[in-house]
Short mmCIF file of C-alpha atoms and ligand atoms in Angstrom, two decimals:
data_model
loop_
_atom_site.label_atom_id
_atom_site.label_comp_id
_atom_site.label_asym_id
_atom_site.label_seq_id
_atom_site.Cartn_x
_atom_site.Cartn_y
_atom_site.Cartn_z
CA MET A 1 -16.72 21.12 -33.27
CA THR A 2 -19.56 23.34 -34.48
CA TYR A 3 -19.29 26.44 -36.63
CA TYR A 4 -21.94 29.15 -36.27
CA ILE A 5 -21.80 31.29 -39.39
CA ASP A 6 -23.61 34.57 -39.91
CA PRO A 7 -23.97 36.05 -43.38
CA ALA A 8 -20.89 37.94 -44.48
CA GLU A 9 -20.71 41.07 -46.53
CA SER A 10 -18.83 40.36 -49.74
CA LEU A 11 -15.48 38.80 -48.75
CA LYS A 12 -12.61 41.22 -49.36
CA GLY A 13 -8.86 41.14 -48.95
CA SER A 14 -5.99 38.78 -49.51
CA VAL A 15 -5.11 35.43 -48.03
CA SER A 16 -1.84 33.53 -48.01
CA ILE A 17 -2.16 29.90 -49.06
CA SER A 18 -0.56 27.11 -46.99
CA GLY A 19 1.39 24.09 -48.19
CA ALA A 20 -0.64 21.37 -49.90
CA LYS A 21 -1.91 18.63 -47.60
CA ASN A 22 -2.05 16.14 -50.45
CA ALA A 23 1.57 16.85 -51.39
CA ALA A 24 2.81 16.85 -47.79
CA LEU A 25 1.39 13.39 -46.97
CA PRO A 26 3.13 11.41 -49.76
CA ILE A 27 6.34 13.41 -49.36
CA ILE A 28 6.49 12.67 -45.62
CA ALA A 29 5.88 9.00 -46.45
CA ALA A 30 8.62 9.11 -49.10
CA SER A 31 11.06 10.75 -46.68
CA LEU A 32 11.36 7.36 -44.95
CA LEU A 33 13.56 6.35 -47.90
CA CYS A 34 16.12 9.11 -47.37
CA ASP A 35 19.22 8.11 -45.44
CA GLY A 36 19.75 10.29 -42.39
CA GLY A 37 17.53 13.29 -42.37
CA THR A 38 15.15 15.39 -44.37
CA THR A 39 13.87 18.90 -43.85
CA LEU A 40 10.53 19.80 -45.37
CA GLU A 41 9.26 23.35 -45.52
CA ASN A 42 5.77 24.80 -45.95
CA ILE A 43 4.16 21.84 -44.18
CA PRO A 44 0.55 22.74 -43.27
CA LYS A 45 -0.33 22.25 -39.61
CA LEU A 46 -3.36 19.99 -39.98
CA SER A 47 -4.57 16.92 -38.15
CA ASP A 48 -3.87 14.63 -41.12
CA VAL A 49 -0.27 15.84 -41.23
CA ARG A 50 0.06 15.42 -37.45
CA ASN A 51 -1.32 11.90 -37.79
CA MET A 52 1.23 11.12 -40.51
CA ILE A 53 3.98 12.44 -38.22
CA SER A 54 2.74 10.20 -35.36
CA LEU A 55 2.66 7.29 -37.77
CA ILE A 56 6.28 7.68 -38.94
CA ARG A 57 7.36 8.18 -35.32
CA ALA A 58 5.72 4.86 -34.46
CA LEU A 59 7.87 3.30 -37.20
CA GLY A 60 11.04 4.63 -35.54
CA ALA A 61 11.54 8.01 -37.22
CA GLU A 62 12.29 11.16 -35.28
CA ALA A 63 10.14 14.02 -36.53
CA GLU A 64 9.75 17.58 -35.28
CA LEU A 65 7.30 20.11 -36.75
CA GLY A 66 8.35 23.72 -36.11
CA ASP A 67 6.13 26.79 -35.81
CA ALA A 68 6.94 27.99 -39.32
CA GLY A 69 5.88 24.70 -40.89
CA GLU A 70 9.37 23.23 -41.10
CA LEU A 71 9.47 19.50 -40.47
CA SER A 72 12.74 17.75 -39.72
CA ILE A 73 12.75 14.00 -40.05
CA ASN A 74 15.49 11.58 -39.07
CA THR A 75 15.06 8.07 -40.41
CA GLU A 76 18.18 6.38 -39.01
CA ASN A 77 16.19 4.20 -36.63
CA ILE A 78 13.37 2.99 -38.87
CA ARG A 79 13.06 -0.70 -37.99
CA GLU A 80 9.33 -1.23 -37.48
CA SER A 81 7.42 -2.58 -40.47
CA THR A 82 4.00 -2.86 -38.80
CA VAL A 83 1.88 0.25 -39.19
CA PRO A 84 -0.19 0.92 -36.03
CA TYR A 85 -3.87 0.26 -36.58
CA GLU A 86 -5.23 3.20 -34.57
CA THR A 87 -3.21 5.86 -36.38
CA ALA A 88 -3.61 4.35 -39.84
CA GLY A 89 -7.38 4.18 -39.43
CA LEU A 90 -7.55 7.95 -38.92
CA PHE A 91 -6.64 8.99 -42.46
CA ARG A 92 -6.44 7.50 -45.92
CA GLY A 93 -2.95 8.92 -46.62
CA SER A 94 -1.53 6.40 -44.11
CA PHE A 95 -1.51 3.79 -46.89
CA LEU A 96 1.24 5.78 -48.64
CA VAL A 97 3.87 4.37 -46.29
CA MET A 98 3.35 0.92 -47.81
CA GLY A 99 5.70 1.67 -50.74
CA SER A 100 8.38 3.21 -48.48
CA LEU A 101 8.40 0.33 -45.99
CA LEU A 102 8.49 -2.32 -48.70
CA ALA A 103 11.39 -0.55 -50.41
CA LYS A 104 13.32 0.18 -47.21
CA LEU A 105 12.68 -2.86 -45.00
CA GLY A 106 11.56 -5.45 -47.58
CA LYS A 107 8.33 -6.07 -45.66
CA VAL A 108 5.26 -4.29 -44.38
CA LYS A 109 2.10 -5.03 -42.41
CA ILE A 110 -0.41 -2.25 -42.89
CA PRO A 111 -4.08 -1.89 -41.95
CA LEU A 112 -6.59 -1.54 -44.77
CA PRO A 113 -7.46 2.12 -45.12
CA GLY A 114 -10.65 2.98 -43.20
CA GLY A 115 -14.09 2.75 -44.82
CA CYS A 116 -14.97 5.89 -46.67
CA ARG A 117 -17.91 8.11 -47.25
CA ILE A 118 -17.11 9.37 -50.76
CA GLY A 119 -16.80 5.98 -52.42
CA ALA A 120 -15.43 2.48 -51.98
CA ARG A 121 -11.85 3.60 -52.66
CA PRO A 122 -10.23 0.20 -53.14
CA ILE A 123 -6.45 -0.30 -53.09
CA ASP A 124 -6.22 -2.89 -55.87
CA LEU A 125 -4.11 -0.64 -58.11
CA HIS A 126 -1.54 -0.04 -55.37
CA LEU A 127 -1.27 -3.79 -54.76
CA LYS A 128 -1.16 -4.61 -58.48
CA GLY A 129 1.88 -2.34 -58.77
CA PHE A 130 3.72 -3.87 -55.81
CA ALA A 131 2.94 -7.41 -57.03
CA ALA A 132 4.37 -6.59 -60.48
CA MET A 133 7.55 -5.46 -58.70
CA GLY A 134 7.87 -8.87 -57.04
CA ALA A 135 6.11 -8.39 -53.70
CA LYS A 136 4.25 -11.35 -52.21
CA ILE A 137 1.05 -9.91 -50.86
CA LYS A 138 -1.67 -11.38 -48.69
CA GLN A 139 -4.61 -10.02 -46.78
CA ASN A 140 -4.80 -11.11 -43.18
CA GLY A 141 -8.00 -9.85 -41.57
CA GLU A 142 -7.86 -6.09 -41.64
CA TYR A 143 -4.19 -6.01 -42.57
CA ILE A 144 -2.30 -6.24 -45.85
CA GLU A 145 1.00 -8.04 -45.45
CA ALA A 146 3.66 -7.84 -48.14
CA LYS A 147 7.21 -9.12 -48.40
CA CYS A 148 9.93 -8.64 -50.96
CA PRO A 149 13.63 -8.77 -50.13
CA ALA A 150 14.39 -6.70 -53.24
CA LEU A 151 11.79 -5.03 -55.43
CA THR A 152 12.47 -5.17 -59.15
CA GLY A 153 11.47 -2.65 -61.78
CA ALA A 154 8.34 -3.47 -63.82
CA LYS A 155 6.02 -2.00 -66.40
CA ILE A 156 2.71 -1.21 -64.70
CA TYR A 157 -0.42 -0.02 -66.45
CA LEU A 158 -3.03 1.60 -64.22
CA ASP A 159 -6.66 1.07 -65.32
CA PHE A 160 -7.37 4.47 -63.83
CA PRO A 161 -4.83 7.24 -63.07
CA SER A 162 -5.16 6.84 -59.31
CA VAL A 163 -3.29 9.51 -57.37
CA GLY A 164 -2.47 7.30 -54.40
CA ALA A 165 -1.45 4.25 -56.46
CA THR A 166 0.82 6.39 -58.66
CA GLU A 167 2.46 7.86 -55.54
CA ASN A 168 2.91 4.54 -53.78
CA ILE A 169 4.43 2.87 -56.86
CA ILE A 170 6.77 5.83 -57.55
CA ILE A 171 8.02 5.67 -53.96
CA ALA A 172 8.56 1.89 -54.12
CA GLY A 173 10.28 2.13 -57.52
CA CYS A 174 12.99 4.53 -56.31
CA LEU A 175 15.11 1.85 -54.65
CA ALA A 176 14.02 -1.07 -56.86
CA GLU A 177 16.48 -2.91 -59.06
CA GLY A 178 16.05 -1.74 -62.64
CA THR A 179 13.45 0.53 -64.19
CA THR A 180 9.78 0.88 -63.32
CA ILE A 181 7.41 2.44 -65.83
CA ILE A 182 3.91 3.49 -64.77
CA GLU A 183 1.57 3.92 -67.71
CA ASN A 184 -1.65 5.91 -67.36
CA ALA A 185 -0.23 7.46 -64.19
CA ALA A 186 -1.88 10.36 -62.41
CA THR A 187 -0.40 13.78 -63.26
CA GLU A 188 -1.78 15.89 -60.42
CA PRO A 189 0.58 18.67 -59.25
CA GLU A 190 1.03 16.73 -56.00
CA ILE A 191 2.55 13.85 -58.01
CA THR A 192 4.97 16.23 -59.73
CA ASP A 193 5.89 17.64 -56.31
CA LEU A 194 6.58 14.15 -54.96
CA ILE A 195 8.83 13.48 -57.97
CA GLY A 196 10.57 16.83 -57.40
CA PHE A 197 11.27 15.86 -53.80
CA LEU A 198 12.54 12.37 -54.66
CA ASN A 199 14.76 13.65 -57.49
CA ALA A 200 16.22 16.28 -55.14
CA ALA A 201 17.11 13.36 -52.85
CA GLY A 202 18.89 11.53 -55.69
CA ALA A 203 16.12 9.50 -57.35
CA LYS A 204 15.96 9.23 -61.13
CA ILE A 205 12.37 9.85 -62.15
CA THR A 206 10.96 11.38 -65.31
CA GLN A 207 7.37 12.27 -66.22
CA ASP A 208 6.15 12.30 -69.81
CA ASN A 209 2.41 12.93 -70.16
CA ARG A 210 0.82 10.00 -68.35
CA ALA A 211 4.00 7.88 -68.18
CA VAL A 212 6.35 7.97 -65.20
CA THR A 213 9.75 6.28 -65.50
CA ILE A 214 11.67 5.48 -62.33
CA LYS A 215 15.24 4.22 -62.63
CA GLY A 216 16.10 2.49 -59.38
CA VAL A 217 19.05 3.87 -57.39
CA LYS A 218 20.97 2.36 -54.45
CA SER A 219 20.04 5.01 -51.89
CA LEU A 220 18.50 8.41 -51.37
CA LYS A 221 20.32 11.19 -49.56
CA ARG A 222 19.51 13.89 -47.06
CA VAL A 223 17.50 16.70 -48.62
CA SER A 224 15.73 19.96 -47.90
CA TYR A 225 12.53 20.60 -49.86
CA GLY A 226 9.59 23.04 -49.91
CA ILE A 227 6.02 21.77 -50.49
CA ILE A 228 3.82 23.36 -53.19
CA PRO A 229 0.90 25.59 -52.18
CA ASP A 230 -2.49 23.96 -51.73
CA ARG A 231 -4.54 24.48 -54.91
CA ILE A 232 -7.75 23.25 -53.25
CA GLU A 233 -7.37 25.63 -50.32
CA ALA A 234 -6.79 28.48 -52.81
CA GLY A 235 -9.79 27.36 -54.90
CA THR A 236 -11.94 27.35 -51.77
CA TYR A 237 -11.25 31.02 -50.99
CA LEU A 238 -11.77 31.99 -54.64
CA THR A 239 -15.13 30.20 -54.65
CA ALA A 240 -16.13 31.85 -51.36
CA ALA A 241 -15.25 35.24 -52.87
CA ALA A 242 -17.38 34.51 -55.95
CA LEU A 243 -20.34 33.26 -53.89
CA THR A 244 -20.36 36.38 -51.71
CA ARG A 245 -19.75 38.53 -54.84
CA GLY A 246 -16.52 39.75 -53.22
CA GLU A 247 -12.99 40.66 -54.18
CA VAL A 248 -10.22 38.36 -52.96
CA THR A 249 -6.58 37.69 -53.83
CA VAL A 250 -4.97 34.36 -53.00
CA LYS A 251 -1.21 34.78 -52.49
CA ASN A 252 1.64 32.31 -52.70
CA VAL A 253 -0.04 30.10 -55.32
CA ILE A 254 1.00 28.44 -58.57
CA PRO A 255 -1.66 29.85 -60.92
CA ASP A 256 -1.27 27.02 -63.45
CA HIS A 257 -2.44 24.56 -60.80
CA LEU A 258 -5.62 26.59 -60.42
CA LYS A 259 -6.48 26.82 -64.11
CA PRO A 260 -9.34 24.28 -64.12
CA VAL A 261 -10.97 26.31 -61.32
CA THR A 262 -10.22 29.82 -62.59
CA ALA A 263 -11.43 28.86 -66.08
CA LYS A 264 -14.81 27.87 -64.61
CA LEU A 265 -14.98 31.04 -62.53
CA SER A 266 -14.37 33.09 -65.69
CA ASP A 267 -17.07 31.08 -67.51
CA ILE A 268 -19.70 32.07 -64.98
CA GLY A 269 -18.80 35.75 -65.11
CA VAL A 270 -16.18 36.26 -62.40
CA ASP A 271 -13.27 38.58 -63.29
CA VAL A 272 -10.05 36.66 -62.76
CA ALA A 273 -6.63 38.33 -62.74
CA VAL A 274 -3.52 36.18 -62.66
CA LYS A 275 0.00 37.28 -61.69
CA ARG A 276 3.12 35.21 -61.09
CA THR A 277 2.18 33.95 -57.62
CA THR A 278 -1.28 35.40 -57.05
CA VAL A 279 -4.79 35.00 -58.39
CA SER A 280 -7.43 37.67 -57.77
CA VAL A 281 -11.15 37.41 -58.35
CA LYS A 282 -13.73 40.16 -58.49
CA CYS A 283 -17.43 40.04 -59.24
CA ALA A 284 -18.08 43.22 -61.17
CA GLU A 285 -21.38 41.69 -62.34
CA LYS A 286 -23.48 40.74 -59.34
CA LYS A 287 -25.25 38.18 -61.50
CA LEU A 288 -23.21 35.09 -62.25
CA CYS A 289 -24.39 32.58 -64.83
CA ARG A 290 -24.73 28.82 -65.04
CA THR A 291 -22.15 26.31 -66.21
CA ASP A 292 -21.64 22.57 -66.43
CA ILE A 293 -18.85 20.75 -64.61
CA LYS A 294 -17.38 17.32 -65.05
CA THR A 295 -14.75 16.20 -62.56
CA LEU A 296 -11.72 14.57 -64.16
CA PRO A 297 -8.14 13.64 -63.34
CA PHE A 298 -5.75 16.62 -63.60
CA PRO A 299 -5.68 18.83 -65.66
CA GLY A 300 -9.47 18.38 -65.61
CA PHE A 301 -11.72 19.93 -62.99
CA PRO A 302 -10.73 18.57 -59.53
CA THR A 303 -13.18 16.38 -57.66
CA ASP A 304 -12.01 18.10 -54.46
CA MET A 305 -13.59 21.35 -55.74
CA GLN A 306 -16.87 19.78 -56.84
CA ALA A 307 -18.82 20.33 -53.62
CA LEU A 308 -17.60 23.92 -53.42
CA PHE A 309 -18.88 24.64 -56.90
CA ALA A 310 -22.20 22.99 -56.03
CA SER A 311 -22.61 25.71 -53.37
CA LEU A 312 -21.62 28.46 -55.79
CA LEU A 313 -23.86 27.24 -58.62
CA SER A 314 -26.79 27.01 -56.19
CA VAL A 315 -26.86 30.81 -56.21
CA THR A 316 -26.04 31.58 -59.85
CA ASP A 317 -28.53 32.23 -62.63
CA GLY A 318 -29.82 29.23 -64.60
CA THR A 319 -29.51 25.48 -64.32
CA SER A 320 -26.08 23.83 -64.01
CA ILE A 321 -25.14 20.19 -64.29
CA ILE A 322 -22.32 18.60 -62.31
CA THR A 323 -21.03 15.17 -63.26
CA GLU A 324 -18.76 13.46 -60.72
CA THR A 325 -16.61 10.89 -62.51
CA ILE A 326 -13.91 10.23 -59.88
CA PHE A 327 -15.80 9.04 -56.81
CA GLU A 328 -19.13 7.21 -56.86
CA ASN A 329 -20.53 8.75 -53.67
CA ARG A 330 -19.41 12.35 -53.59
CA PHE A 331 -22.69 14.22 -53.37
CA LEU A 332 -23.00 14.04 -49.57
CA HIS A 333 -23.18 17.84 -49.41
CA VAL A 334 -26.34 17.89 -51.54
CA PRO A 335 -28.94 16.98 -48.86
CA GLN A 336 -27.27 19.51 -46.55
CA LEU A 337 -27.37 22.26 -49.19
CA VAL A 338 -31.01 21.38 -49.87
CA ARG A 339 -31.72 22.03 -46.17
CA MET A 340 -30.36 25.52 -46.83
CA GLY A 341 -32.80 26.01 -49.71
CA ALA A 342 -30.65 24.88 -52.65
CA LYS A 343 -32.56 23.34 -55.55
CA ILE A 344 -30.49 20.30 -56.40
CA LYS A 345 -31.50 16.87 -57.68
CA THR A 346 -29.04 14.02 -58.00
CA ASP A 347 -29.24 10.93 -60.13
CA GLY A 348 -26.26 8.63 -59.72
CA ARG A 349 -23.18 10.63 -60.57
CA THR A 350 -25.08 13.67 -61.86
CA ALA A 351 -26.41 16.66 -59.95
CA VAL A 352 -28.77 19.17 -61.54
CA ILE A 353 -28.67 22.52 -59.81
CA GLU A 354 -31.30 25.13 -60.41
CA GLY A 355 -29.84 28.44 -59.30
CA THR A 356 -31.82 30.32 -56.68
CA LYS A 357 -31.48 33.91 -55.41
CA TYR A 358 -30.12 33.08 -52.01
CA LEU A 359 -29.76 30.22 -49.52
CA LYS A 360 -31.04 30.31 -45.97
CA GLY A 361 -29.19 29.52 -42.76
CA ALA A 362 -29.97 26.07 -41.35
CA ARG A 363 -28.60 23.38 -39.03
CA VAL A 364 -26.41 21.16 -41.19
CA ASN A 365 -23.75 18.54 -40.66
CA ALA A 366 -20.36 18.35 -42.41
CA PRO A 367 -20.31 14.87 -43.97
CA ASP A 368 -16.67 15.03 -45.13
CA LEU A 369 -13.85 17.52 -45.50
CA ARG A 370 -14.68 19.21 -48.83
CA ALA A 371 -18.43 18.86 -48.41
CA GLY A 372 -18.02 20.60 -45.05
CA ALA A 373 -16.00 23.41 -46.65
CA ALA A 374 -18.75 23.75 -49.26
CA LEU A 375 -21.32 24.25 -46.47
CA VAL A 376 -19.15 26.98 -44.95
CA VAL A 377 -18.93 28.75 -48.31
CA ALA A 378 -22.70 28.41 -48.79
CA ALA A 379 -23.32 29.77 -45.28
CA LEU A 380 -21.24 32.89 -45.93
CA GLY A 381 -23.75 34.00 -48.55
CA ALA A 382 -26.90 32.67 -46.89
CA LYS A 383 -29.57 34.68 -45.09
CA GLY A 384 -29.58 33.93 -41.36
CA THR A 385 -27.28 31.86 -39.19
CA THR A 386 -25.98 28.47 -40.29
CA GLU A 387 -24.86 25.91 -37.72
CA ILE A 388 -22.40 23.32 -39.08
CA THR A 389 -21.70 20.39 -36.81
CA ASN A 390 -18.80 18.00 -37.29
CA ALA A 391 -16.67 20.94 -38.46
CA ASN A 392 -13.53 19.23 -37.14
CA LEU A 393 -13.57 17.28 -40.41
CA ILE A 394 -13.12 20.56 -42.29
CA GLU A 395 -10.08 21.55 -40.28
CA ARG A 396 -8.33 18.37 -41.41
CA GLY A 397 -7.76 20.07 -44.76
CA TYR A 398 -7.56 23.80 -44.05
CA GLU A 399 -4.88 25.46 -41.94
CA ASN A 400 -6.28 28.34 -39.83
CA PHE A 401 -9.55 28.16 -41.76
CA VAL A 402 -11.68 30.25 -39.41
CA ALA A 403 -8.94 32.86 -38.88
CA LYS A 404 -8.27 33.21 -42.61
CA LEU A 405 -11.97 33.56 -43.46
CA THR A 406 -12.51 36.00 -40.59
CA ALA A 407 -9.69 38.18 -41.93
CA LEU A 408 -11.63 38.33 -45.22
CA GLY A 409 -14.79 39.48 -43.44
CA ALA A 410 -16.54 36.23 -42.47
CA LYS A 411 -18.42 35.99 -39.19
CA ILE A 412 -17.76 32.58 -37.68
CA GLU A 413 -18.03 31.43 -34.06
CA VAL A 414 -16.64 28.08 -33.04
CA GLY A 415 -18.27 25.89 -30.39
CA GLU A 416 -18.48 22.27 -29.33
CA ASP A 417 -20.76 19.71 -31.02
CA SER A 418 -23.67 18.87 -28.74
CA SER A 419 -23.47 15.23 -27.63
CA ALA A 420 -26.88 14.58 -29.17
CA ILE A 421 -25.46 15.11 -32.64
CA GLU A 422 -24.33 12.05 -34.47
CA THR A 423 -20.88 12.72 -35.88
CA ALA A 424 -19.45 11.16 -39.00
CA PRO A 425 -16.66 8.65 -38.48
CA GLU A 426 -13.08 9.96 -38.83
CA ILE A 427 -12.30 8.07 -41.96
CA GLU A 428 -11.92 10.46 -44.83
CA LYS A 429 -8.98 11.07 -47.26
C1 EPZ B 1 -6.36 11.50 -53.52
O1 EPZ B 1 -7.09 10.41 -53.02
C2 EPZ B 1 -6.61 12.67 -52.57
N1 EPZ B 1 -6.16 12.29 -51.24
C3 EPZ B 1 -8.09 13.01 -52.58
O2 EPZ B 1 -8.27 14.17 -51.79
C4 EPZ B 1 -8.54 13.34 -53.99
O3 EPZ B 1 -9.94 13.53 -54.00
C5 EPZ B 1 -8.19 12.17 -54.93
O4 EPZ B 1 -6.77 11.87 -54.85
C6 EPZ B 1 -8.51 12.47 -56.38
O5 EPZ B 1 -7.87 13.61 -56.82
C7 EPZ B 1 -4.86 12.36 -50.92
O6 EPZ B 1 -4.01 12.74 -51.73
C8 EPZ B 1 -4.48 11.99 -49.53
P1 EPZ B 1 -7.43 8.08 -56.22
P2 EPZ B 1 -6.80 8.93 -53.57
O7 EPZ B 1 -6.64 6.88 -55.88
O8 EPZ B 1 -5.36 8.79 -53.85
C9 EPZ B 1 -10.29 4.55 -57.63
C10 EPZ B 1 -9.27 15.50 -50.12
O9 EPZ B 1 -10.43 16.00 -49.97
N2 EPZ B 1 -9.21 3.63 -57.21
O10 EPZ B 1 -6.96 8.94 -57.35
O11 EPZ B 1 -7.45 8.00 -52.65
C11 EPZ B 1 -10.98 5.17 -56.41
O12 EPZ B 1 -11.94 4.32 -55.87
C12 EPZ B 1 -9.10 14.08 -50.59
O13 EPZ B 1 -8.24 16.14 -49.88
C13 EPZ B 1 -9.32 2.29 -57.51
O14 EPZ B 1 -10.30 1.85 -58.12
O15 EPZ B 1 -7.62 9.01 -54.93
C14 EPZ B 1 -11.54 6.44 -56.99
O16 EPZ B 1 -12.79 6.17 -57.58
C15 EPZ B 1 -10.37 13.33 -50.68
N3 EPZ B 1 -8.33 1.44 -57.11
C16 EPZ B 1 -10.53 6.82 -58.07
O17 EPZ B 1 -9.76 5.64 -58.32
C17 EPZ B 1 -7.24 1.89 -56.43
O18 EPZ B 1 -6.36 1.07 -56.09
C18 EPZ B 1 -9.60 7.95 -57.68
O19 EPZ B 1 -8.91 7.63 -56.48
C19 EPZ B 1 -7.14 3.25 -56.13
C20 EPZ B 1 -8.15 4.12 -56.54
#
């Protein structure tokens, strides 16, 4: 899919934020533990979510996604412990069913998550957790196989607060015998949402700073649960508003989740107004100023917003420095932004951005989901038309992206990628 984007006037209006992709994926995986059925609300209709639904269906679950984003799941017939290779290879979140299958069936055979463009993204911390809980794990070709008739609680220290490893271990710990404690766990809002879901289903999980304590229970019950709004989607529209010097309100958000982003927007001169479930930005000053950004685990600045801020800082006054500490290869947007006239130099995990007056439309390629979104945001403020190929990657993380941006004043046409264009493999997240 190719986006053709013409420069927009300043974006204006309000946009309702969808459910969080990165909360929906682990919660759907965790729903395999619930006896009978589960109803999830505010599920975003995205390809990654659809792939997760196909994956749990292949394991024996019944799952139906309604028009309003309600997903009903029935897990009575989950018998299959082998995760299908084709579906799992499509998205990184597939690996989150490892904890559920181990806990529910006592065994799992799961493909290694696909290669990735933003870093090596190993799974050692996930496996370390399962091994500490008694699982016997081996790698067989491209599959990880693990067995454990009954997981037992354990104390697990994570070298790094990995989001996925924290989620997988929490899920596995719910039905384990005894108590599991994860030290140096991730504390992203999506983790808290997963815990909220599991506790609503009868799990006994507490979170205290970076420690998560999971007291194993015999079973989890049927539950109905609503997913949190997507903080990265919200941050994307706020950044687009700032870049086009516009005036936009994101609705249906949890403003606390957006603090690392809104604090940076305030720093560079954007007016930010926060209400209970909305955040509004306005650029009274047309000139925005430089800042430095270091990506960190929550509540630090999110790595998923880094590329978007690279676009924004490309057209603000002064020289900004971005340091990416989470992923070792997450500057794939930089060469594309440079094609649009951005003045950015990278050295390892650091990018130095010299602000320029405006960017120019160019033919660019979306290298991954957030980098692609960053190119869209850059294009909205650029002079001339920008053509972004491989835009299907962007739609994996944004529900109704083109429609929502168009309602704010963007001018985007959608076409097919020409066959001559080399597309990036479908292996992100
Ligand atoms: C989740 O990925 C998100 N994906 C990512 O969002 C997000 O960028 C990331 O968390 C960080 O916030 C989903 O939730 C589906 P990690 P995850 O494990 O869980 C290293 C998006 O755009 N690590 O916290 O894969 C790893 O290599 C996506 O929506 C290990 O070393 O992230 C990385 O450097 C992209 N060993 C760091 O930890 C492990 O076993 C953070 O990874 C696991 C991770």
